[in-house]
Short mmCIF file of C-alpha atoms in Angstrom, two decimals:
data_model
loop_
_atom_site.label_atom_id
_atom_site.label_comp_id
_atom_site.label_asym_id
_atom_site.label_seq_id
_atom_site.Cartn_x
_atom_site.Cartn_y
_atom_site.Cartn_z
CA MET A 1 125.55 200.98 98.64
CA GLU A 2 127.70 198.06 97.59
CA ASP A 3 129.37 195.25 99.45
CA PRO A 4 133.11 195.81 99.00
CA ASP A 5 133.73 192.11 99.41
CA THR A 6 131.78 191.28 96.28
CA GLY A 7 131.12 194.31 94.19
CA ALA A 8 127.40 193.74 94.66
CA MET A 9 124.91 196.41 95.58
CA ALA A 10 124.38 196.04 99.31
CA ARG A 11 120.65 195.88 99.89
CA GLY A 12 118.88 194.50 102.89
CA ASP A 13 117.53 191.50 101.03
CA GLY A 14 120.87 190.41 99.59
CA VAL A 15 121.83 190.61 95.94
CA SER A 16 123.50 188.84 93.09
CA GLU A 17 127.01 190.01 92.40
CA SER A 18 127.82 192.14 89.39
CA PRO A 19 128.91 190.26 86.28
CA GLY A 20 132.13 190.81 84.39
CA THR A 21 135.29 189.15 83.19
CA TYR A 22 138.38 189.04 85.37
CA LEU A 23 141.56 187.01 85.58
CA GLY A 24 140.84 183.33 85.79
CA VAL A 25 137.09 183.77 86.14
CA SER A 26 134.45 185.19 83.83
CA GLY A 27 131.03 186.44 84.86
CA GLU A 28 127.76 186.65 82.99
CA GLU A 29 124.48 188.32 83.84
CA PRO A 30 122.79 185.70 86.03
CA SER A 31 119.34 186.50 84.69
CA ARG A 32 120.35 185.18 81.27
CA GLN A 33 120.56 181.68 82.65
CA PRO A 34 117.26 179.77 82.75
CA LYS A 35 116.15 178.51 86.12
CA GLY A 36 116.63 174.81 86.51
CA ALA A 37 119.15 174.82 83.67
CA GLY A 38 120.28 171.36 82.85
CA GLY A 39 117.19 169.35 83.75
CA PHE A 40 114.84 168.66 86.61
CA ASP A 41 113.04 171.50 88.38
CA PRO A 42 112.66 170.47 92.05
CA ALA A 43 109.69 172.76 92.56
CA ARG A 44 107.56 170.58 90.28
CA PRO A 45 106.47 167.00 90.83
CA GLY A 46 107.10 166.03 87.21
CA PRO A 47 109.36 167.06 84.33
CA ALA A 48 110.75 170.60 84.24
CA ASP A 49 108.53 171.60 81.32
CA GLY A 50 105.46 169.81 82.70
CA ALA A 51 104.89 168.00 79.42
CA PRO A 52 102.31 165.17 79.83
CA ALA A 53 104.21 163.13 77.25
CA ASN A 54 106.95 162.60 79.82
CA ALA A 55 104.67 161.39 82.61
CA LYS A 56 105.03 157.72 81.68
CA LYS A 57 108.82 157.99 81.76
CA GLY A 58 108.56 159.60 85.17
CA ARG A 59 106.50 156.66 86.48
CA LYS A 60 109.07 154.22 85.15
CA ARG A 61 111.87 156.12 86.83
CA ARG A 62 109.97 156.09 90.13
CA LYS A 63 109.53 152.33 89.88
CA ARG A 64 113.24 151.85 89.30
CA ARG A 65 114.02 153.98 92.34
CA ARG A 66 111.95 151.84 94.73
CA GLY A 67 114.01 150.14 97.38
CA ARG A 68 116.89 152.60 97.15
CA LYS A 69 118.38 154.23 100.20
CA VAL A 70 116.71 157.45 101.38
CA PHE A 71 119.09 160.18 102.53
CA ALA A 72 118.58 162.57 105.42
CA PRO A 73 116.85 165.81 104.35
CA GLY A 74 118.74 168.80 103.14
CA ILE A 75 121.35 170.10 100.81
CA SER A 76 124.60 168.48 101.81
CA SER A 77 128.18 169.43 101.26
CA GLN A 78 129.51 165.97 102.13
CA ASN A 79 129.52 162.53 100.54
CA PRO A 80 131.26 159.35 101.69
CA GLN A 81 134.34 160.28 99.65
CA GLY A 82 134.52 163.75 101.16
CA ALA A 83 133.30 165.44 97.97
CA ALA A 84 130.55 168.03 98.08
CA VAL A 85 127.25 167.09 96.53
CA VAL A 86 123.68 168.28 96.75
CA GLU A 87 121.50 165.41 97.95
CA ALA A 88 117.84 164.92 97.31
CA VAL A 89 115.67 163.25 99.82
CA ALA A 90 112.21 162.28 100.82
CA ALA A 91 110.99 165.65 102.13
CA PRO A 92 107.98 166.34 104.34
CA PRO A 93 104.87 167.23 102.33
CA GLU A 94 105.11 170.88 103.32
CA SER A 95 108.77 171.21 102.18
CA PRO A 96 110.13 171.32 98.61
CA ALA A 97 112.25 168.29 97.85
CA PRO A 98 115.88 169.24 97.21
CA ILE A 99 117.73 167.84 94.22
CA ARG A 100 120.01 164.87 94.56
CA ILE A 101 123.14 165.27 92.48
CA PRO A 102 124.73 161.82 92.13
CA PRO A 103 128.52 161.48 92.25
CA PRO A 104 130.05 161.59 88.78
CA PRO A 105 130.62 158.21 87.10
CA LEU A 106 134.15 156.84 87.37
CA GLU A 107 136.41 155.21 84.86
CA PRO A 108 137.67 151.69 85.68
CA SER A 109 140.84 153.38 86.96
CA GLY A 110 138.77 155.25 89.53
CA ARG A 111 139.35 158.62 87.89
CA PRO A 112 136.49 160.99 87.01
CA TRP A 113 134.84 160.23 83.72
CA GLU A 114 136.03 162.56 80.95
CA ARG A 115 132.99 162.28 78.67
CA GLY A 116 135.35 162.32 75.73
CA GLY A 117 136.94 165.66 76.54
CA PRO A 118 136.82 168.87 78.59
CA LEU A 119 133.48 169.50 80.29
CA TYR A 120 133.06 173.18 79.66
CA GLY A 121 130.86 175.45 77.62
CA ARG A 122 127.45 177.06 78.01
CA ASP A 123 125.82 173.68 78.64
CA GLY A 124 128.59 172.35 80.89
CA PRO A 125 128.10 171.07 84.43
CA ILE A 126 127.26 173.56 87.17
CA PHE A 127 129.25 173.87 90.40
CA ALA A 128 128.49 175.87 93.54
CA ALA A 129 130.39 177.23 96.54
CA LEU A 130 128.90 178.76 99.68
CA ASP A 131 130.98 180.58 102.30
CA LEU A 132 129.32 181.49 105.60
CA GLY A 133 131.71 183.71 107.51
CA THR A 134 131.56 185.89 110.59
CA ASN A 135 130.30 188.88 108.63
CA ASN A 136 129.05 187.67 105.25
CA CYS A 137 127.06 184.89 103.61
CA ARG A 138 128.20 184.39 100.01
CA LEU A 139 127.21 181.98 97.25
CA LEU A 140 128.86 181.54 93.85
CA VAL A 141 127.51 179.31 91.06
CA ALA A 142 129.59 178.72 87.93
CA THR A 143 130.32 176.48 84.96
CA PRO A 144 133.82 175.58 83.74
CA GLY A 145 135.34 177.79 81.08
CA ARG A 146 138.69 177.49 79.37
CA PRO A 147 141.34 175.57 81.32
CA GLY A 148 141.76 177.12 84.75
CA GLN A 149 138.79 179.45 84.32
CA PHE A 150 135.07 179.39 85.01
CA ARG A 151 132.01 181.44 84.10
CA VAL A 152 129.80 182.78 86.88
CA VAL A 153 126.11 182.12 86.22
CA ASP A 154 124.69 183.20 89.57
CA ALA A 155 125.95 184.75 92.80
CA TYR A 156 124.57 186.11 96.03
CA SER A 157 125.96 188.04 98.98
CA ARG A 158 124.48 189.37 102.18
CA ILE A 159 126.11 190.96 105.21
CA VAL A 160 124.61 188.98 108.09
CA ARG A 161 127.06 189.65 110.94
CA LEU A 162 126.68 186.15 112.31
CA GLY A 163 129.54 186.78 114.73
CA GLU A 164 128.06 189.95 116.20
CA GLY A 165 128.69 189.88 119.97
CA LEU A 166 130.52 186.54 119.77
CA SER A 167 133.81 187.87 121.17
CA ALA A 168 132.01 189.09 124.31
CA THR A 169 129.61 186.21 124.97
CA GLY A 170 131.17 183.22 123.23
CA ARG A 171 127.79 182.49 121.63
CA LEU A 172 125.90 183.35 118.44
CA SER A 173 123.04 185.71 119.25
CA GLN A 174 119.44 184.94 118.37
CA ALA A 175 119.15 187.97 116.08
CA ALA A 176 122.34 187.10 114.22
CA MET A 177 121.21 183.51 113.70
CA ASP A 178 117.79 184.67 112.47
CA ARG A 179 119.40 186.98 109.87
CA THR A 180 121.74 184.25 108.70
CA VAL A 181 119.08 181.57 108.35
CA GLU A 182 117.03 183.89 106.13
CA ALA A 183 120.06 184.47 103.89
CA LEU A 184 120.75 180.74 103.72
CA LYS A 185 117.17 180.08 102.66
CA VAL A 186 117.79 182.32 99.65
CA CYS A 187 120.95 180.37 98.87
CA ALA A 188 119.06 177.08 99.17
CA ASP A 189 116.44 178.26 96.71
CA LYS A 190 119.13 179.22 94.23
CA LEU A 191 120.75 175.80 94.55
CA ARG A 192 117.46 173.96 94.10
CA ASN A 193 116.62 175.96 90.99
CA ARG A 194 119.67 174.65 89.16
CA SER A 195 121.00 171.24 88.27
CA ILE A 196 124.12 171.34 90.44
CA ARG A 197 126.80 168.80 89.57
CA ARG A 198 128.87 169.35 92.73
CA ALA A 199 128.90 171.87 95.57
CA ARG A 200 130.75 172.61 98.74
CA LEU A 201 128.98 174.58 101.47
CA VAL A 202 131.26 175.75 104.27
CA ALA A 203 131.17 177.73 107.50
CA THR A 204 134.22 179.36 109.06
CA GLU A 205 135.29 181.19 112.20
CA ALA A 206 131.96 182.17 113.78
CA CYS A 207 130.68 178.59 113.73
CA ARG A 208 134.08 177.22 114.74
CA ALA A 209 134.35 179.44 117.80
CA ALA A 210 130.78 179.69 119.10
CA GLU A 211 129.61 177.47 121.96
CA ASN A 212 126.30 177.05 120.15
CA GLY A 213 127.83 176.68 116.67
CA VAL A 214 126.76 173.05 116.26
CA GLU A 215 123.29 173.88 117.56
CA PHE A 216 123.04 176.63 114.97
CA LEU A 217 124.05 174.28 112.14
CA ASP A 218 121.29 171.90 113.26
CA ARG A 219 118.81 174.75 112.92
CA VAL A 220 120.16 175.58 109.46
CA ARG A 221 119.71 171.95 108.46
CA ARG A 222 116.08 171.97 109.64
CA GLU A 223 114.95 175.39 108.40
CA ALA A 224 117.09 176.19 105.36
CA ARG A 225 117.66 172.52 104.45
CA ILE A 226 121.38 173.12 103.98
CA ASP A 227 124.05 170.96 105.58
CA LEU A 228 127.07 173.18 106.24
CA GLU A 229 130.59 171.86 106.71
CA ILE A 230 132.73 173.66 109.31
CA ILE A 231 136.24 173.85 107.84
CA ASP A 232 139.36 174.28 109.92
CA ARG A 233 141.64 177.30 109.62
CA GLN A 234 144.27 175.52 107.55
CA THR A 235 141.67 174.50 104.97
CA GLU A 236 140.33 178.05 104.92
CA ALA A 237 143.80 179.44 104.24
CA ARG A 238 144.47 176.87 101.50
CA LEU A 239 141.19 177.59 99.72
CA ALA A 240 141.81 181.35 99.82
CA VAL A 241 145.21 180.77 98.20
CA SER A 242 143.69 178.50 95.54
CA GLY A 243 141.13 181.15 94.65
CA CYS A 244 143.78 183.84 94.09
CA GLY A 245 146.16 181.83 91.91
CA PRO A 246 145.43 183.73 88.67
CA LEU A 247 146.56 187.00 90.28
CA VAL A 248 150.11 185.79 90.93
CA GLU A 249 152.24 186.47 87.87
CA ARG A 250 154.72 183.98 86.45
CA ASP A 251 157.88 185.91 87.38
CA THR A 252 156.92 186.13 91.08
CA ASP A 253 159.31 184.55 93.60
CA ALA A 254 157.29 184.97 96.81
CA VAL A 255 153.94 186.24 98.06
CA VAL A 256 152.38 186.89 101.44
CA LEU A 257 148.67 186.31 100.90
CA PHE A 258 146.27 187.46 103.60
CA ASP A 259 142.53 187.24 104.06
CA ILE A 260 141.19 189.64 106.70
CA GLY A 261 137.90 188.12 107.75
CA GLY A 262 135.26 189.02 110.30
CA GLY A 263 136.43 186.73 113.10
CA SER A 264 139.85 185.52 111.96
CA SER A 265 142.59 186.52 109.54
CA GLU A 266 144.46 183.92 107.50
CA ILE A 267 148.03 184.54 106.33
CA ALA A 268 149.92 182.26 103.95
CA LEU A 269 153.58 182.54 102.96
CA ILE A 270 154.12 181.28 99.42
CA ASP A 271 157.51 180.39 97.88
CA LEU A 272 157.50 180.31 94.08
CA SER A 273 161.25 180.63 93.56
CA ARG A 274 161.59 177.01 92.46
CA HIS A 275 159.53 175.02 89.96
CA ARG A 276 155.95 176.30 89.95
CA THR A 277 152.98 173.98 89.68
CA PRO A 278 149.52 175.05 88.44
CA ARG A 279 148.03 174.95 91.96
CA LEU A 280 149.29 177.89 94.02
CA SER A 281 148.41 176.22 97.32
CA ASN A 282 151.12 173.60 96.67
CA HIS A 283 153.70 176.33 97.35
CA ILE A 284 152.56 177.37 100.84
CA VAL A 285 155.61 177.06 103.10
CA SER A 286 154.05 178.51 106.23
CA TRP A 287 150.67 179.77 107.34
CA THR A 288 148.81 181.09 110.35
CA SER A 289 145.29 182.04 111.33
CA LEU A 290 145.08 185.00 113.68
CA PRO A 291 142.10 184.78 116.05
CA VAL A 292 141.04 188.30 115.16
CA GLY A 293 139.05 189.91 112.35
CA VAL A 294 137.30 193.18 111.62
CA VAL A 295 134.21 192.33 113.68
CA SER A 296 136.01 191.01 116.76
CA LEU A 297 138.64 193.79 116.74
CA ALA A 298 136.04 196.54 116.28
CA GLU A 299 133.95 195.13 119.12
CA ARG A 300 136.98 195.02 121.38
CA TYR A 301 138.17 198.59 120.72
CA GLY A 302 135.13 200.31 119.21
CA GLY A 303 134.71 200.98 115.52
CA ARG A 304 132.60 204.10 115.26
CA ASP A 305 134.90 206.67 116.87
CA VAL A 306 138.53 205.60 116.55
CA THR A 307 141.13 207.93 118.03
CA PRO A 308 144.81 207.81 117.01
CA GLU A 309 145.57 206.10 120.33
CA THR A 310 142.87 203.49 119.76
CA PHE A 311 144.10 202.78 116.24
CA ALA A 312 147.67 202.37 117.47
CA ALA A 313 146.50 199.98 120.18
CA MET A 314 144.68 197.85 117.58
CA VAL A 315 147.78 197.67 115.39
CA ALA A 316 149.95 196.71 118.38
CA ASP A 317 147.48 193.99 119.41
CA VAL A 318 147.57 192.36 115.98
CA ALA A 319 151.34 192.81 115.67
CA GLU A 320 151.81 190.84 118.88
CA MET A 321 149.78 187.97 117.44
CA ILE A 322 151.88 187.98 114.27
CA GLY A 323 155.04 188.05 116.37
CA ALA A 324 153.99 184.74 117.94
CA PHE A 325 153.84 183.13 114.47
CA ASP A 326 156.94 180.90 114.32
CA GLY A 327 156.95 180.54 110.55
CA ARG A 328 156.86 184.25 109.73
CA HIS A 329 160.48 184.30 108.49
CA ARG A 330 160.23 181.42 106.01
CA ILE A 331 160.46 183.66 102.93
CA SER A 332 162.65 186.43 104.36
CA HIS A 333 165.41 185.62 101.85
CA LEU A 334 163.04 186.38 98.98
CA MET A 335 161.55 189.63 100.25
CA LYS A 336 164.30 192.04 99.20
CA GLY A 337 163.83 191.67 95.46
CA SER A 338 161.22 193.11 93.15
CA ARG A 339 159.61 189.68 92.71
CA PHE A 340 157.96 189.74 96.13
CA HIS A 341 154.66 191.38 96.98
CA LEU A 342 151.61 191.26 99.24
CA LEU A 343 148.27 189.95 98.00
CA GLY A 344 145.17 190.85 99.98
CA THR A 345 141.72 189.34 99.67
CA SER A 346 139.17 190.98 101.92
CA GLY A 347 136.67 193.81 102.19
CA THR A 348 139.41 195.94 103.75
CA VAL A 349 141.69 195.97 100.71
CA THR A 350 138.85 196.22 98.19
CA THR A 351 137.51 199.20 100.14
CA LEU A 352 140.91 200.89 100.02
CA ALA A 353 141.06 200.23 96.29
CA GLY A 354 137.60 201.69 95.72
CA VAL A 355 138.43 204.81 97.71
CA HIS A 356 141.75 205.15 95.88
CA LEU A 357 139.99 204.99 92.50
CA GLY A 358 137.33 207.45 93.66
CA LEU A 359 134.55 205.12 92.59
CA GLU A 360 131.03 206.50 92.86
CA ARG A 361 129.85 202.91 92.65
CA TYR A 362 131.93 199.88 93.55
CA ASP A 363 133.16 198.13 90.39
CA ARG A 364 134.65 194.68 90.86
CA ARG A 365 136.14 194.69 87.37
CA ARG A 366 138.28 197.73 88.21
CA VAL A 367 139.25 196.55 91.68
CA ASP A 368 140.13 192.88 91.23
CA GLY A 369 143.81 192.62 90.32
CA LEU A 370 144.57 196.31 91.00
CA TRP A 371 148.11 197.17 92.15
CA LEU A 372 148.56 199.67 94.99
CA ASP A 373 151.93 201.22 95.83
CA ASN A 374 152.90 201.87 99.45
CA GLU A 375 152.14 205.56 98.98
CA HIS A 376 148.63 204.73 97.82
CA VAL A 377 147.94 202.48 100.81
CA ASP A 378 149.35 205.03 103.27
CA SER A 379 147.25 207.78 101.71
CA MET A 380 144.02 205.78 101.78
CA ILE A 381 144.45 204.65 105.39
CA ALA A 382 145.22 208.22 106.45
CA LYS A 383 142.12 209.43 104.62
CA LEU A 384 139.87 206.85 106.29
CA ARG A 385 141.31 207.62 109.72
CA GLY A 386 140.58 211.30 109.13
CA TRP A 387 136.91 210.68 108.33
CA ASP A 388 134.32 210.51 111.07
CA PHE A 389 131.71 207.76 111.16
CA GLN A 390 129.15 209.61 109.04
CA GLN A 391 131.74 210.38 106.36
CA ARG A 392 132.60 206.70 106.17
CA VAL A 393 128.90 205.83 105.90
CA ALA A 394 128.53 208.31 103.04
CA ASN A 395 131.31 206.76 100.96
CA PRO A 396 129.81 204.43 98.32
CA CYS A 397 132.61 201.89 98.76
CA ILE A 398 132.04 201.61 102.52
CA GLY A 399 128.43 202.34 103.45
CA ALA A 400 126.60 201.81 106.71
CA ASP A 401 127.28 198.07 106.85
CA ARG A 402 131.07 198.49 107.02
CA ALA A 403 131.58 201.98 108.41
CA ASP A 404 132.27 200.69 111.92
CA LEU A 405 134.55 197.86 110.69
CA VAL A 406 136.83 199.38 108.09
CA LEU A 407 139.32 200.98 110.50
CA ALA A 408 139.75 197.71 112.36
CA GLY A 409 140.58 196.15 108.99
CA CYS A 410 143.10 198.91 108.32
CA ALA A 411 144.76 198.19 111.67
CA ILE A 412 145.15 194.50 110.78
CA LEU A 413 146.56 195.50 107.38
CA GLU A 414 149.07 197.85 108.99
CA ALA A 415 150.34 195.10 111.28
CA ILE A 416 150.78 192.77 108.28
CA ARG A 417 152.63 195.42 106.28
CA ALA A 418 154.98 196.07 109.19
CA HIS A 419 156.04 192.41 109.41
CA TRP A 420 156.30 191.80 105.65
CA PRO A 421 157.17 195.17 104.09
CA SER A 422 156.67 195.34 100.34
CA PRO A 423 156.54 198.26 97.92
CA ARG A 424 153.43 196.77 96.27
CA LEU A 425 150.09 195.30 97.31
CA ARG A 426 147.79 193.55 94.86
CA VAL A 427 144.06 193.60 95.54
CA ALA A 428 141.95 190.47 95.08
CA ASP A 429 138.17 190.58 94.99
CA ARG A 430 138.05 186.79 95.17
CA GLY A 431 139.10 184.12 97.61
CA LEU A 432 137.60 181.14 99.37
CA ARG A 433 134.59 180.56 97.09
CA GLU A 434 136.70 180.75 93.96
CA GLY A 435 139.15 178.34 95.56
CA ILE A 436 136.35 175.87 96.27
CA LEU A 437 135.10 176.06 92.69
CA SER A 438 138.58 175.67 91.21
CA GLU A 439 139.30 172.61 93.34
CA LEU A 440 135.93 170.98 92.62
CA MET A 441 136.35 171.47 88.90
CA ALA A 442 139.92 170.20 88.94
CA GLU A 443 138.84 167.09 90.88
CA GLU A 444 136.16 166.46 88.24
CA GLY A 445 138.79 166.61 85.52
CA VAL A 446 136.85 169.21 83.53
CA TRP A 447 140.02 170.79 82.14
CA ARG A 448 141.93 167.59 81.49
CA ARG A 449 142.91 166.90 77.89
CA PRO A 450 140.98 163.96 76.38
CA GLN A 451 143.00 160.79 75.93
CA ASN A 452 141.70 160.22 72.39
CA GLY A 453 142.11 163.80 71.23
CA GLY A 454 138.35 164.23 70.81
CA GLY A 455 136.15 167.04 72.00
CA ARG A 456 132.94 167.01 73.99
CA PRO A 457 130.44 164.35 72.82
#
């Protein structure tokens, strides 16, 4: 089966996402990229190729490093300036030493160094984004492409259900934490096997809400050697918007973008009727984060056997939360025209798209950017509601991992559609990770035109 959030085959050990080219982002078969591309291999004590001729240089470098500050162990998503970097440290003998990626050099003005021109191409710098949510653990590794685009060189996704039982107990369960740590160890290995220029490694609702969330992050730091940053809901909404920018066409006046997660659902109202800037998140006029997602709603009402009454109760529950959102009318004056639409980024909408297309195997390239009319959405929701649990399991775009969650997602979608009716919904198989990568690359100035008109050195 495949993970509808990513287009990756959903296996128990986690997988790399399928490659392909899509708006704003291009993908390439990860296996074509050499491990440790760009330099030092952290798994070896010496040079990446092990050549004895380089041993003397290595000794000289070690001498020059004496007396420098030693960082705390782990892969970190923070530096003193708030940027995400991967830090290398003095590791215990039994642990592999992570890579330290130094901050990029700065010009005298304090701006990122341009290196004579745009920093993209096959040998360009590598950036990484990790998103640990309530349901999924996802990693995306990419290099800059043409302005505003990037090329995926490696990716990984695993359904870990970190937030399983959280709504009832207020705590992360031992089994859920065990599953998640194992997935994060895979992500850490992938990061150490590449020369990462910058990274940002974030955790969202499950770690925000759990009583033992901080305790869990300490365990992740010790065992997976990854230092996760818990982001607030506003940052999560902004990053989701940034990741979906390429899917909003130039003649659009307004968009309601929503991200139905496992433990929370972010909604952003975007006004593009005036002058539009390259960064979509600059146009957010109102936003909210509903404290409900597919995992928490399914646990509250039951996700396996959903009666019409249960489904209606779920929709009413979410609708009440949206009704308490004071800023929900900020783009009402723009909703009556044809230049307004909904934009959904979540496993719920990608599942609906896959079912609508009748895919025998989930295909991200066909789903990302797909337009669905109201009739299509109504038909797909009705079809899913008519299937029993085993029929949902049997569908290749749902599978066993999401069969008990998809109707809860449909209920959240129905509440959103009722408050912001639109004849069209665009499907995004992208979001927070792509937003992280776009912002990191923009901050590095990789797409900025060179001052002297030259190309890469």
